[in-house]
Each structure stands twice: as C-alpha cells, then as structure tokens.
XYZ file of C-alpha atoms in Angstrom:
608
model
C 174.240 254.469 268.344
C 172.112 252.491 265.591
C 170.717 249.116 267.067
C 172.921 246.897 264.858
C 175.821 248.396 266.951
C 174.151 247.737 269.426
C 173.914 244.084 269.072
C 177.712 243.633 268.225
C 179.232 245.283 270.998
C 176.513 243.576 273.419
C 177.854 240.375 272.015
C 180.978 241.839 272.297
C 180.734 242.313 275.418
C 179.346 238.570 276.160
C 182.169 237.408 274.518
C 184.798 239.309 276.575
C 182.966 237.992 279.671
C 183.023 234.269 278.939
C 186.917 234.854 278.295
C 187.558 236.412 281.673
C 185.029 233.550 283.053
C 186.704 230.743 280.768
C 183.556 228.989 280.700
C 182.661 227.858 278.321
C 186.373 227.518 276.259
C 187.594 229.958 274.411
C 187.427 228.070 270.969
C 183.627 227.614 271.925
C 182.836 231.049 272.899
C 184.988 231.271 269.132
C 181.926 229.540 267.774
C 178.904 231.073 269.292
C 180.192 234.173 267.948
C 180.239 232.482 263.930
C 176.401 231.309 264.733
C 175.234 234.671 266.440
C 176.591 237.231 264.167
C 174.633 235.800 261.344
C 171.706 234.879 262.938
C 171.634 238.601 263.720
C 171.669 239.640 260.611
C 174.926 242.013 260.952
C 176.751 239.581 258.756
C 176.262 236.979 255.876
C 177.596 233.590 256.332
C 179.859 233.932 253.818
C 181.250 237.320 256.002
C 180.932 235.052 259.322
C 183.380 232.205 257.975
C 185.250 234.390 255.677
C 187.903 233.832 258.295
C 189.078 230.533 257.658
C 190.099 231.207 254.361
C 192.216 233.945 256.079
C 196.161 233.819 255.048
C 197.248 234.350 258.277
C 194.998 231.781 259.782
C 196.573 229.109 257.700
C 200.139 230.725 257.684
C 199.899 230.109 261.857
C 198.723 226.315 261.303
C 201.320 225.850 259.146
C 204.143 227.554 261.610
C 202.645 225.258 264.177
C 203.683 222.421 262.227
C 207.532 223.960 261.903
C 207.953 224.456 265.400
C 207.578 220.560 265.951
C 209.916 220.010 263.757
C 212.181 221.425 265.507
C 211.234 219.898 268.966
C 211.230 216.040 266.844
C 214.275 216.808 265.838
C 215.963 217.707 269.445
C 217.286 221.458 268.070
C 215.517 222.657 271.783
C 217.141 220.259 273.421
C 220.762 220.670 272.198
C 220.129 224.660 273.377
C 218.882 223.651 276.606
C 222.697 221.784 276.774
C 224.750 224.783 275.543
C 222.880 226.484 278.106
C 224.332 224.364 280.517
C 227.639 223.756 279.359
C 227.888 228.043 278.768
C 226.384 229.641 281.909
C 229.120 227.856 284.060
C 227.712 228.410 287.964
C 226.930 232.155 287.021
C 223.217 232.768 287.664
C 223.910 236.282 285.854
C 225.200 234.499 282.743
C 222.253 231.594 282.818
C 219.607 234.552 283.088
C 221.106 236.295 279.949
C 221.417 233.353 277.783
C 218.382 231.361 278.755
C 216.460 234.502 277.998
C 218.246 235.014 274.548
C 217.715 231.339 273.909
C 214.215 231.400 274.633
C 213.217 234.791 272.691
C 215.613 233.358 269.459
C 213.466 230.123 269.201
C 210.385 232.083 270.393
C 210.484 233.789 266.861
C 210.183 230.949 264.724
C 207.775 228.677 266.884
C 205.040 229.008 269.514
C 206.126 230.942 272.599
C 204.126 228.717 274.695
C 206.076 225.912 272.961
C 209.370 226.722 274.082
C 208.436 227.730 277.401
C 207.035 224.400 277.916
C 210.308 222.852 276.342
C 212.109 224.592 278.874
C 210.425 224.046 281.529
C 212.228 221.094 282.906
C 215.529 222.124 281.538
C 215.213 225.435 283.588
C 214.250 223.045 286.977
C 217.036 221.351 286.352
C 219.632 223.601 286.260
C 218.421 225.673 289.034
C 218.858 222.420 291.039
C 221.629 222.194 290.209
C 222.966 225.487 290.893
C 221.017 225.369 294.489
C 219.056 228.023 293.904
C 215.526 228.857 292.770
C 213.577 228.096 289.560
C 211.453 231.212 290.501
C 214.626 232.996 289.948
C 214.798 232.059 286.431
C 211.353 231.003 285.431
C 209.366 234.448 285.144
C 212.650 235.930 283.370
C 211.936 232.923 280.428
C 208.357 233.728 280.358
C 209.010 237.486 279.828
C 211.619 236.627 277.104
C 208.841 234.265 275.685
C 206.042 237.008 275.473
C 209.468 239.419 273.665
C 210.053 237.152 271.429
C 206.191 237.701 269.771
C 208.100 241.322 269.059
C 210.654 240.134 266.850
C 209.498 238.595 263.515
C 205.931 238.424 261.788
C 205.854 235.051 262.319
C 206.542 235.180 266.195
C 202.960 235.135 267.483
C 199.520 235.013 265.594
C 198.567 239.074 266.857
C 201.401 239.981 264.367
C 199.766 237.946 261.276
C 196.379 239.355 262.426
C 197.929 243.088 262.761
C 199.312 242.218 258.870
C 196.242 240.751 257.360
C 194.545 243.759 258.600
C 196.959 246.024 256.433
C 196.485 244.316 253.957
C 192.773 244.304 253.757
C 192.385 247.612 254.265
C 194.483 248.071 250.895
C 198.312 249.427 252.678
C 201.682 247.388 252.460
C 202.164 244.777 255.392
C 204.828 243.580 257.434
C 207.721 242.499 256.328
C 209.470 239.632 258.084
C 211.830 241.781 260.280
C 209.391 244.773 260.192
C 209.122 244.543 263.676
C 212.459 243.106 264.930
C 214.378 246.478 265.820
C 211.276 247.479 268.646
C 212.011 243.846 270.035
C 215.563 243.863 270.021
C 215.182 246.804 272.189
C 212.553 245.434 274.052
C 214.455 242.094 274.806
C 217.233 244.294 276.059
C 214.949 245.975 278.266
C 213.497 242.880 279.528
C 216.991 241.381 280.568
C 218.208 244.312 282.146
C 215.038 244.707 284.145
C 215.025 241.086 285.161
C 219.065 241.331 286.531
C 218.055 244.185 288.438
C 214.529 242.448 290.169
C 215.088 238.920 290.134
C 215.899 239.342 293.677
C 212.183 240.674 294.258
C 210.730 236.843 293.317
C 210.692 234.326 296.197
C 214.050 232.512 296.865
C 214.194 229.158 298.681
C 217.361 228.814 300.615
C 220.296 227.970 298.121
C 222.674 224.944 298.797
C 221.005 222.351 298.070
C 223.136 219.374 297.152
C 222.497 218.732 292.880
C 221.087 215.251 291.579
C 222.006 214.289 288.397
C 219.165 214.028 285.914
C 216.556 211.467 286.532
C 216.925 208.371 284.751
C 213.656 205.588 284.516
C 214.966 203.370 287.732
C 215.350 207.134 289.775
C 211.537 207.635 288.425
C 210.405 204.197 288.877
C 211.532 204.461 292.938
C 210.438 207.610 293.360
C 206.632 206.881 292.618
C 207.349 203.544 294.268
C 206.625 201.511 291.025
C 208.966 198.644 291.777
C 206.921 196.762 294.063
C 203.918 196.793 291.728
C 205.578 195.809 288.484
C 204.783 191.695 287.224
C 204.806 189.862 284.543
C 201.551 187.991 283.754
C 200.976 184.794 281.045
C 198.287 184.773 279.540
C 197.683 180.683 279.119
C 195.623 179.447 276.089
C 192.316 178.949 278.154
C 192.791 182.432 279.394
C 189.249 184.444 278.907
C 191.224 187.520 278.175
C 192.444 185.724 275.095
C 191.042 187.456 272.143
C 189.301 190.801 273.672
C 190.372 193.958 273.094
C 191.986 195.656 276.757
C 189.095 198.123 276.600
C 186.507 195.655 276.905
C 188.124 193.666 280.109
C 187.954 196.526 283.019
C 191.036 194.904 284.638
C 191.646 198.820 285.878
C 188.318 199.194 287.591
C 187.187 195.576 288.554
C 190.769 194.164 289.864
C 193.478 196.812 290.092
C 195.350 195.893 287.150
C 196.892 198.166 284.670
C 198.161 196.920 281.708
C 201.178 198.977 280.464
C 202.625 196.691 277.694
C 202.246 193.309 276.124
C 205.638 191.093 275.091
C 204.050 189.088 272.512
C 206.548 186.295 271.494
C 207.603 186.000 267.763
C 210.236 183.665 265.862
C 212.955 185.535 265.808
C 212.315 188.222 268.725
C 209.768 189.751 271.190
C 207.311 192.258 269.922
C 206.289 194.889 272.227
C 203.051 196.611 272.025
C 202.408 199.240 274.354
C 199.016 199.458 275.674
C 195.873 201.085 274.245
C 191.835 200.113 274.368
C 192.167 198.637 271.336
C 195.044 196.002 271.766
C 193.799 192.456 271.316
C 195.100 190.521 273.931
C 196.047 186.766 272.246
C 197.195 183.256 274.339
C 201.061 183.290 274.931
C 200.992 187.267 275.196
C 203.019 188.142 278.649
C 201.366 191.509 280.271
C 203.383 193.603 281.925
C 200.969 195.385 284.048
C 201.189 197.574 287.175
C 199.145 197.060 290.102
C 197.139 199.592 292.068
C 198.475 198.636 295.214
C 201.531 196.016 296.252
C 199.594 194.427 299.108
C 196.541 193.749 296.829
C 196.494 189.814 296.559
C 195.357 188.424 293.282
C 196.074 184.535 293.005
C 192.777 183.591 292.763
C 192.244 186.505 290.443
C 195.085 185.016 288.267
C 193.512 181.645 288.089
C 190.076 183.299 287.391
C 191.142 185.150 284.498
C 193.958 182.289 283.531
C 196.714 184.334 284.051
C 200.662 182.839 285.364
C 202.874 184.900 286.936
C 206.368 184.612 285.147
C 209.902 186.095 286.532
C 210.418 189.830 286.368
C 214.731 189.962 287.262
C 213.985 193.825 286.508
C 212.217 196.195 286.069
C 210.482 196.343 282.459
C 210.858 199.939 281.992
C 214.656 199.242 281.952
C 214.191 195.740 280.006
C 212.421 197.821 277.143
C 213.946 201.278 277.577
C 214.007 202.134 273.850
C 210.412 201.546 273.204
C 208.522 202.167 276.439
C 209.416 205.258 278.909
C 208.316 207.608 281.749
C 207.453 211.099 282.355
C 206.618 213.180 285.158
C 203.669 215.334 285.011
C 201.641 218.332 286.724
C 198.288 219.926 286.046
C 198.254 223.738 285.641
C 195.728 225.855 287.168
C 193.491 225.645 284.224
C 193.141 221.828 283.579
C 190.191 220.807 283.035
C 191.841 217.300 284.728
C 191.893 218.824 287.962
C 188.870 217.218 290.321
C 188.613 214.323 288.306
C 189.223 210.761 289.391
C 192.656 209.198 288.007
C 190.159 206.367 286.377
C 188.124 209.191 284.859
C 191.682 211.337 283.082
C 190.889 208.980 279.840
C 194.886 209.934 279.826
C 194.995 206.709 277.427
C 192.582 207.451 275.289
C 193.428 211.097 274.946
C 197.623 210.581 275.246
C 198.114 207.565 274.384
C 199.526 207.251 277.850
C 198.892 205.193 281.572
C 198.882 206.852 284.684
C 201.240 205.019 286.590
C 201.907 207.086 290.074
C 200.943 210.122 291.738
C 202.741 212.124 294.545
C 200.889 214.508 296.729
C 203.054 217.746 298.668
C 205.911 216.007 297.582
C 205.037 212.512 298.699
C 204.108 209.284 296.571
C 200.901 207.555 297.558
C 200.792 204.397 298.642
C 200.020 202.459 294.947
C 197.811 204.515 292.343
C 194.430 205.037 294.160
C 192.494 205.317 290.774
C 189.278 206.918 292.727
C 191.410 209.528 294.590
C 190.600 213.314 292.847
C 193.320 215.452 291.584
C 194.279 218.515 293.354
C 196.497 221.243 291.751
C 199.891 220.266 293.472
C 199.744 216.490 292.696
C 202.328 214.895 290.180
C 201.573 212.563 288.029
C 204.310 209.853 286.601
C 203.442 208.699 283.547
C 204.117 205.592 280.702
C 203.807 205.048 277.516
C 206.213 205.122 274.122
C 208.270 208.122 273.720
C 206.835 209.631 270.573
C 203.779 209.590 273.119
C 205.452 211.342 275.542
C 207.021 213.701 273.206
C 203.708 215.246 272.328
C 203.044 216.138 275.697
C 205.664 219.107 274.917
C 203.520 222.395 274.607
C 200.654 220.863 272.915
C 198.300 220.703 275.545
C 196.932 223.240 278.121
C 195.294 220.766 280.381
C 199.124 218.955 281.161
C 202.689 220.406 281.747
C 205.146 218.093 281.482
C 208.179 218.158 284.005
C 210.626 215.987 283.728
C 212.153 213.238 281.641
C 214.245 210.445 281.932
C 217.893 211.093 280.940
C 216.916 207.291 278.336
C 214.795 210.028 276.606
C 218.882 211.656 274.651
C 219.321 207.373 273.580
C 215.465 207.183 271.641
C 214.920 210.405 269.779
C 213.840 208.885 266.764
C 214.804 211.812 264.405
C 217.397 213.376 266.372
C 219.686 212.621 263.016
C 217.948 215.022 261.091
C 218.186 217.920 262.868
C 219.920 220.021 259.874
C 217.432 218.966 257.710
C 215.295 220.819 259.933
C 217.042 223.969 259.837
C 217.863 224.022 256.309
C 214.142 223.204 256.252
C 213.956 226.559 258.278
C 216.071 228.525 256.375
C 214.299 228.179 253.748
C 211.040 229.368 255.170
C 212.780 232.458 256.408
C 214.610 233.248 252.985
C 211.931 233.172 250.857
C 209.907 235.316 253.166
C 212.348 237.914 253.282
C 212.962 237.911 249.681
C 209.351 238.511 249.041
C 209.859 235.486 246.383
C 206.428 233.948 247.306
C 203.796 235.129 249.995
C 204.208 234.284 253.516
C 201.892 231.305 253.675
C 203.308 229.632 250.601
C 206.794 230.340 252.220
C 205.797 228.379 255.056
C 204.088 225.882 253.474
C 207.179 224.528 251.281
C 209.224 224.738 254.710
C 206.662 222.247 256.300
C 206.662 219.770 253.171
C 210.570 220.243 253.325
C 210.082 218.733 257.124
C 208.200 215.979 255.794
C 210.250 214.967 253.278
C 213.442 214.891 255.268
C 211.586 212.787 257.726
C 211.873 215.102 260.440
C 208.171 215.187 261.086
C 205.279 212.511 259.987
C 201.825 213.415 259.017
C 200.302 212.419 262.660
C 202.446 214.295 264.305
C 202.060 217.347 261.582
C 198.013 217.259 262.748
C 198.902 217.088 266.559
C 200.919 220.119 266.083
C 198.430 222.060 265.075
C 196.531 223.553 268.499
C 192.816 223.983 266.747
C 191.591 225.729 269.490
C 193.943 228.903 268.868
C 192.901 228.490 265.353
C 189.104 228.562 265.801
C 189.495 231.640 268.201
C 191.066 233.366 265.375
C 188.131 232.584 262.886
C 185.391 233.347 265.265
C 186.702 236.503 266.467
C 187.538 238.016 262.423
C 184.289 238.858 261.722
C 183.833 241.119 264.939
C 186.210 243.446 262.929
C 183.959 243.448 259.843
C 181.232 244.027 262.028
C 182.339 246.869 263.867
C 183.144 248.354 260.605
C 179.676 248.118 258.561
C 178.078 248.827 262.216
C 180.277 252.409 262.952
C 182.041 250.893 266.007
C 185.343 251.422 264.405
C 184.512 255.228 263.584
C 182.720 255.720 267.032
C 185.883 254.333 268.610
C 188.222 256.704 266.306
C 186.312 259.426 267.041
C 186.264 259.079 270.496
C 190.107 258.912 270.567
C 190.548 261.896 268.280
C 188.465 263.540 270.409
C 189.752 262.732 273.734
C 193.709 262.906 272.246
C 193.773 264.098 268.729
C 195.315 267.880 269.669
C 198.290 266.370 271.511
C 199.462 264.261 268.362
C 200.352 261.399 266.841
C 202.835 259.586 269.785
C 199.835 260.577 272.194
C 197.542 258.666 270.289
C 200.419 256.059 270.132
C 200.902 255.845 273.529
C 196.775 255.763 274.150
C 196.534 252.675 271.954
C 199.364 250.799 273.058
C 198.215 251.740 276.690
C 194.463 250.480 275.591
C 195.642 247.388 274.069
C 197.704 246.241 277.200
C 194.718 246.609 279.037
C 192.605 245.026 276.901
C 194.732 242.024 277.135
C 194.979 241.531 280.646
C 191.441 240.063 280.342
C 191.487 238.506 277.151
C 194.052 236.451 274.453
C 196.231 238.573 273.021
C 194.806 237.433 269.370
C 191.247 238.612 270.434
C 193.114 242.201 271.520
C 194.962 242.367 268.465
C 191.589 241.243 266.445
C 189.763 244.284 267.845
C 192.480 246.796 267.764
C 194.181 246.485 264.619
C 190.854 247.867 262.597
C 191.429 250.831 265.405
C 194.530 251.733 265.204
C 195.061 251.658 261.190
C 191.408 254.034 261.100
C 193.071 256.467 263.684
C 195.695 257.005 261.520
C 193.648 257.186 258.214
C 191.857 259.427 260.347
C 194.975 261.293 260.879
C 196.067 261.232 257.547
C 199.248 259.475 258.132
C 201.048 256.442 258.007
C 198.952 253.212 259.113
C 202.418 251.551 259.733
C 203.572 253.032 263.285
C 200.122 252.510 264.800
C 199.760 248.764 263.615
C 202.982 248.049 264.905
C 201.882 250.042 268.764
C 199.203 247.216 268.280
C 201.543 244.515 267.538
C 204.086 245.064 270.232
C 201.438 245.584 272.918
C 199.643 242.322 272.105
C 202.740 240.895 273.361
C 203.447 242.859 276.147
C 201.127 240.546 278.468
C 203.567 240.821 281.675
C 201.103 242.179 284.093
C 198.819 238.732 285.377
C 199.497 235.275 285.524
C 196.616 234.830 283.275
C 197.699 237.346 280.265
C 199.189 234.762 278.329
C 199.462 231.111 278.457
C 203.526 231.360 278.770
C 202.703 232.900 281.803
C 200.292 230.029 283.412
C 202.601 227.581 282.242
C 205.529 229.037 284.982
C 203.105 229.894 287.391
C 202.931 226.387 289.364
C 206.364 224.949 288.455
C 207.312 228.396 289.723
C 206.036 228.821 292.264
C 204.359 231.643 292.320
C 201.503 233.860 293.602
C 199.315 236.634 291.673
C 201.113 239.279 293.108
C 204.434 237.964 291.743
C 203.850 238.879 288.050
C 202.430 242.547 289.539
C 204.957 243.446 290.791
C 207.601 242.655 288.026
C 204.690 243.046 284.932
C 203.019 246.484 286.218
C 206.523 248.470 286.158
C 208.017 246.544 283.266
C 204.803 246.993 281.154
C 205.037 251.153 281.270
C 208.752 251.166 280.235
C 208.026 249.298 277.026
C 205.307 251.521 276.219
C 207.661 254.270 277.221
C 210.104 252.869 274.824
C 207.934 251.774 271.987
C 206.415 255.260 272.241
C 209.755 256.854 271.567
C 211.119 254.082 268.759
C 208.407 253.598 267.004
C 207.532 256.859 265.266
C 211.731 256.980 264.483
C 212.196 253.713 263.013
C 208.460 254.034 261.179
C 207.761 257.389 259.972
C 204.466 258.797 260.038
C-alpha cells in the first residue's frame, strides 16, 4: 500500500469516526475533508470542489425545493385526511395505507420530509383510535427509508449511484430504473410490519379521543391565559422608537413581546415580533409574561407602558395572522441543555417560546433560565408561514402538533394543482429523456414559482445545505481512492475473497457491506464510497455495471437496523417512544430479507 493511500483511507477513517461521534457536524467534517485532501497533495483544488458542479448535487437542491411545494400547498395534508376518512377504525387498513401514502410521496420529496409531515397526523389518529403511535410510527419510518427504492429522484444515494455511471462512461438510471426492486420491497415491508407490529410497545388501548387541538385547547394547556396583556405604549414611553432587540424586556423584566397592534386609519396592523421591530408611541404590545404572579405596575410606569382590556385571548383575536405550535427536541438537538433565553428560537425561527411542559406537565410560567431536557415540549408563536417551516427542515426541532386554525390560513392551499401539474411535469420530461434530469427539475421548480405555490424565501429555506455540503465534501474521496488504488485494492480483495462463487455472491457481499457501512454513517457517504466499488467489481467481472449499482442503491436505503441509520428513523424515535433495541429487533430480521430479495430480483430484472 503506497503512502498516498495511505493518507486517504487514514482520513477516511477520521472522517467515518467524527460521523459515528457527530462532533463536529457532519457538513463540517464535509469541509475538513475539501481542505485536507488538497493540502495533501492527493488532489487539486479543482478535483477537491469538482463536486459542486456535480448534476446530482444540484438536481437534489432543486428536488428540495419541489417537495415544499407540495407541503405550501397542503397536498400532505389532504393525504393525511384521506387517511383518516379511509382507514375507518381498522388499525390493519391505517398501517397499509399510511405506509403506501408515505412511500408514494417519499418518491418525489425528502423522506425525512414526509415523515416529519406525518408525524402529528400519525399521533393523532392513533389517539384517536386508543391505541399506540409506536404501533404505527416505525411502520412509516420503514415505508419512508422504501420509498428511497422507488424512483431516482427518491433519495440523494440514488443520484450519487447515477452520477457515478455516468462518469465512469455507462448509461444511468432511468427514472423508474429502480422502482420494480421497491415495489417489492414496499410489499415486503408491509407484510413484515402486519405480522410484528405487535412486537413494539403498546400502551393500554381505550383511551377516550380528543378532537384536534385548536389555539384556546393549546393556549390552556401551557397555561398561557393568565399571562396574556395588552400593553400601551404612551408617547413618553422610552421604548418608543428602539428596536425590541435592544430593550431586554425578556431578560431584565419577564416580558415577552409576541406581537404589536399598531393602529392605522382604516384598520389595525399586526406585526409579529422580531429583534428588529421598532416599537413607535400608540403601538399596543401584546406580550406574554414569564410568570402570572410577577407584579409589574411600577415596571409599567417605568417604561411608560398602560395596561388596556384583553376580553380574549389574542391568539384567537388574530387567528389568521398569528398562531401556535407544539414542539419537541430530538435526541440530536443541539437545543437540548441550553437555557430557553439562550434557543435564539426568534432569531433562528422567526418564532417565541411561549410554554414548556415537563413529563407531561406545564411549568408554572416560562422559566427562561430553566435547561432543556429531552422530554420537554415546547409551545410555540409566531405567524404561520413561520411555523410552516418548522416541517422537516430542521434537525434540531420536530414539530408535533398544530392547531386545527392552521386548515383556515394556508396561504396557498388554492394552488395545490398547480403544484402537481408543476410535478407532472418534472416527472414527464424525465421519463421521456426530453431534457436531463436536473434541467427537468429545474423547469418544475420555476413552474412552482410562477404559479405562486412557493416564493423565493421559502425556495432557499427548502434547501437543507448541510446534506448538500456532505455530498460535495465526500465526492472527491471517490476520485481519490481511484488515482490512490483503494478502489482496485478493495475489488481485488472481493474477487478474491468471493469471485469463484459468482456474480449474486458478490451481489449479496456488497449489498451486505453497504448495510453495514451505513449503520455508522449517512447513507449518501455509503453510497459515495461504494458506488466506485461496486461498478469496478463488475468491470472487473466483465459484466454489466447496472445490477451492482443498483445492490448499492437499494442498500443505501435499507437503514432499518439503528435508530441512528437514518434521520427518518431519529425523527420517530422520541414521539415514538422508543428504545434502541426497538429498531433491532424489527431492522436486524427485516434488513436480511431485502437483501435476500434484492439478491434474487436484481440479477432477473437487470441482466448481467
């Protein structure tokens, strides 16, 4: 083994072990990689950031940007209801069509997306039903990680997998390439999940059903009502004229702005709260206190501030501009341990922290200096395009519940078949090979804009950059490998250990290699590293690359076995429920038969 080998697969190495650590993030391991592989001289820097002008890295920016679409324009949503309305009281029938559901949307948008959209529709209707989420959310989560088996532009491992074709000069996926192993799959998955749903935990069914929370239901449940007022802000006021961020009416007397009514000719303006609002004279602050008992009359004459009449509550008063949401942290925030003053929720959101509940109990007002633990809830305010984003788009929050008001608000709920025509679109001119892929999806997302059924901002919020910059980083480790022999050494060493039992062997080894692989890092770094692999065993071979870039493609996916495969799995695993040993036991049998049954398909429906 030559020394500049050496040095990739030592940084290789690194890199694997500060994704199994996470620390530091992925997207900045993603980035020590682009400054130490030329600074080692194994690549240029031309090699080293050859990856973002990658197709596929743009193709899954610009997919990002479809799949909110499609949440803007409520198309989840109206499944979640025909979910609902379908599945009757049958837990069989919910399983079957939430998992469908799931792995259909799943193949046009993020996985992790949808599981996140569904989230709170799946709490729901188990409470309803009286029986338990657990019951239903690991069954989503599998039919999220199947549905990155059933079109190229289902996950970004399959656009990685096809670039790699490409590059190395053979034909590349074709939209549905992959579809037929994932219809099978998703069969599998369903039928497996009927048969061992009963092995997840089950709390004790009968539970009488609520009806959906509304914002009064919310507002009592955090205790909010006896901290809402309405405060004047009179012309001598020394508030008047300063922006909100420069007052510290949080830190110094408990006060949390949410909203200012700001009085106009012919009607009230509402301008929901950030740091840079300028508070004027006349401007009536609806602000929440930190506690009800805390006693501020000489605070209001200090900072020239009259109480006025609050009949009711102001999140009902202004329920098409200003809502709430319920929140929890998963087990990977980087929010947990911090102080509820030190989230920066509004800065980063756009959103106030207005309540917190602890093992199921609300504390006693918002104690801004109390630290977060990984069961707290988290009720926050703020508009609803605010609280829309929170959908999917961030890994630190996982939004739970909202307000039934949300249905009344959605501000392009109209054009929700300009989104799938939008859609349509995209996928027609992919299969008809009319245009490439990326150019495909780049007229569907400029068909979204121009129907209105997404805005620039929210286009850019869309996007999640870290998952990008992951990509790019970890590109050139396959160049590297290659003008370094790791790819060859690696070929060899599978020809050697498996090349006399034949080609669905090898299959089997690299599908079995992959999966493992993944269990300790994304499934875009596994497909990354394998791809190059698997299309040099079969050059090796002298056979078709296609059957062995596909093994790669489906195992990617097949990220059952850990919470911590996939982020569709840590999404379920708190609103779930769940311990480690949960996903072992239904991931480590499940995970064999699709590798039993990809083993057997593939080579048919691909020949080498």
């Amino acid at each position: 083994m030559g020394v500049d080998l050496g040095i990739v697969l030592a940084l290789l190495l690194a890199s694997v072990l500060l994704f199994i650590l996470n620390k530091p993030r992925m997207d900045v391991v993603a980035l020590l990689v682009i400054l130490a592989l030329p600074l080692s001289g194994i690549l240029t820097l031309e090699e080293t950031l050859s990856g973002f002008s990658d197709p596929s890295v743009l193709l899954i920016a610009a997919l990002f940007v479809i799949g909110q679409g499609l949440v803007s324009t409520g198309i989840a949503y109206q499944l979640g209801d025909w979910i609902i309305q379908r599945s009757g009281n049958s837990e069989t029938r919910l399983l079957i069509l939430l998992m469908l559901t799931v792995a259909g949307l799943g193949a046009v948008m993020s996985s992790t997306g949808v599981v996140a959209i569904f989230i709170p529709i799946v709490l729901s209707i188990a409470n309803r039903l009286g029986s338990s989420p657990a019951r239903l959310l690991m069954p989503m989560s599998v039919a999220g990680l199947t549905s990155g088996m059933l079109t190229l532009v289902a996950t970004a491992p399959n656009m990685v997998v096809h670039s790699e074709l490409v590059r190395s000069g053979n034909a590349g996926f074709g939209f549905f390439s992959i579809t037929p192993i994932g219809l099978a799959v998703l069969a599998l998955g369903i039928g497996y999940m009927l048969m061992t749903r009963r092995w997840l935990e089950r709390k004790p069914a009968g539970n009488p059903a609520r009806p959906r929370q509304t914002l009064a239901s919310l507002a009592a449940r955090y205790r909010l009502t006896d901290r809402e007022r309405r405060l004047r802000v009179l012309p001598d006021s020394p508030l008047a004229n300063q922006p909100l961020n420069a007052l510290a009416l949080r830190s110094e007397y408990g006060i949390n702005v949410i909203a200012l009514e700001r009085p106009q000719r012919l009607r009230t303006l509402l301008l929901v709260a950030t740091g840079n609002n300028m508070v004027q004279a006349g401007d009536i602050l609806l602000v929440d206190l930190a506690s009800p008992a805390i006693a501020l009359v000489g605070v209001y004459q200090q900072l020239g501030l009259q109480a006025e009449p609050l009949s009711d509550s102001y999140y009902n008063r202004h329920a098409h501009q200003l809502g709430l949401a319920e929140v929890a942290l998963p087990p990977e925030s980087a929010l947990l341990g911090k102080t509820v003053q030190g989230l920066g929720f509004r800065s980063e959101y756009q959103l106030n922290v207005v309540g917190l509940r602890r093992q199921g109990q609300a504390l006693d007002g918002l104690l801004i200096d109390e630290r977060l633990k990984s069961s707290d809830t988290l009720l926050v305010a703020g508009t609803w395009k605010a609280i829309n984003r929170l959908h999917g788009l961030s890994r630190d929050v996982l939004l739970l519940s909202v307000p039934a008001e949300v249905d009344e608000v959605a501000p392009t709920k109209r054009k929700a078949p300009y989104a799938l025509l939008s859609l349509a679109v995209m996928i027609a001119l992919m299969v008809s090979g009319v245009v490439p892929n990326l150019l495909a999806a780049l007229i569907g997302c400029l068909l979204m804009g121009a129907f209105r059924c997404i805005d620039m901002d929210s286009a850019w919020r869309s996007i999640h950059w870290p998952s990008l910059l992951l990509i790019v980083g970890m590109l050139p480790f396959a160049l590297a490998l290659q003008k370094t022999g790791g790819i060859d050494l690696a070929v060899n060493g599978l020809l050697q250990l498996l090349g006399g039992a034949g080609p669905r062997a090898l299959i089997a080894a690299l599908f079995a290699l992959t999966a493992v692989i993944g269990l300790f890092i994304s499934n875009t770094a596994t497909a990354v590293l394998m791809a190059p692999v698997a299309i040099a065993t079969a050059q090796a071979l002298g056979v078709s690359p296609m059957p062995f870039a596909i093994t790669v493609a489906v195992a990617a996916s097949a990220a059952f076995m850990t919470p911590v495969s996939s982020p569709v799995n840590t999404l379920v695993l708190a609103p779930g429920g769940y311990r480690f040993i949960d996903f072992v036991r239904i991931g480590v049998p499940l995970t064999p038969l699709v590798m039993l049954a990809s083993t057997l398909l593939i080579p048919l429906l691909f020949p080498l």
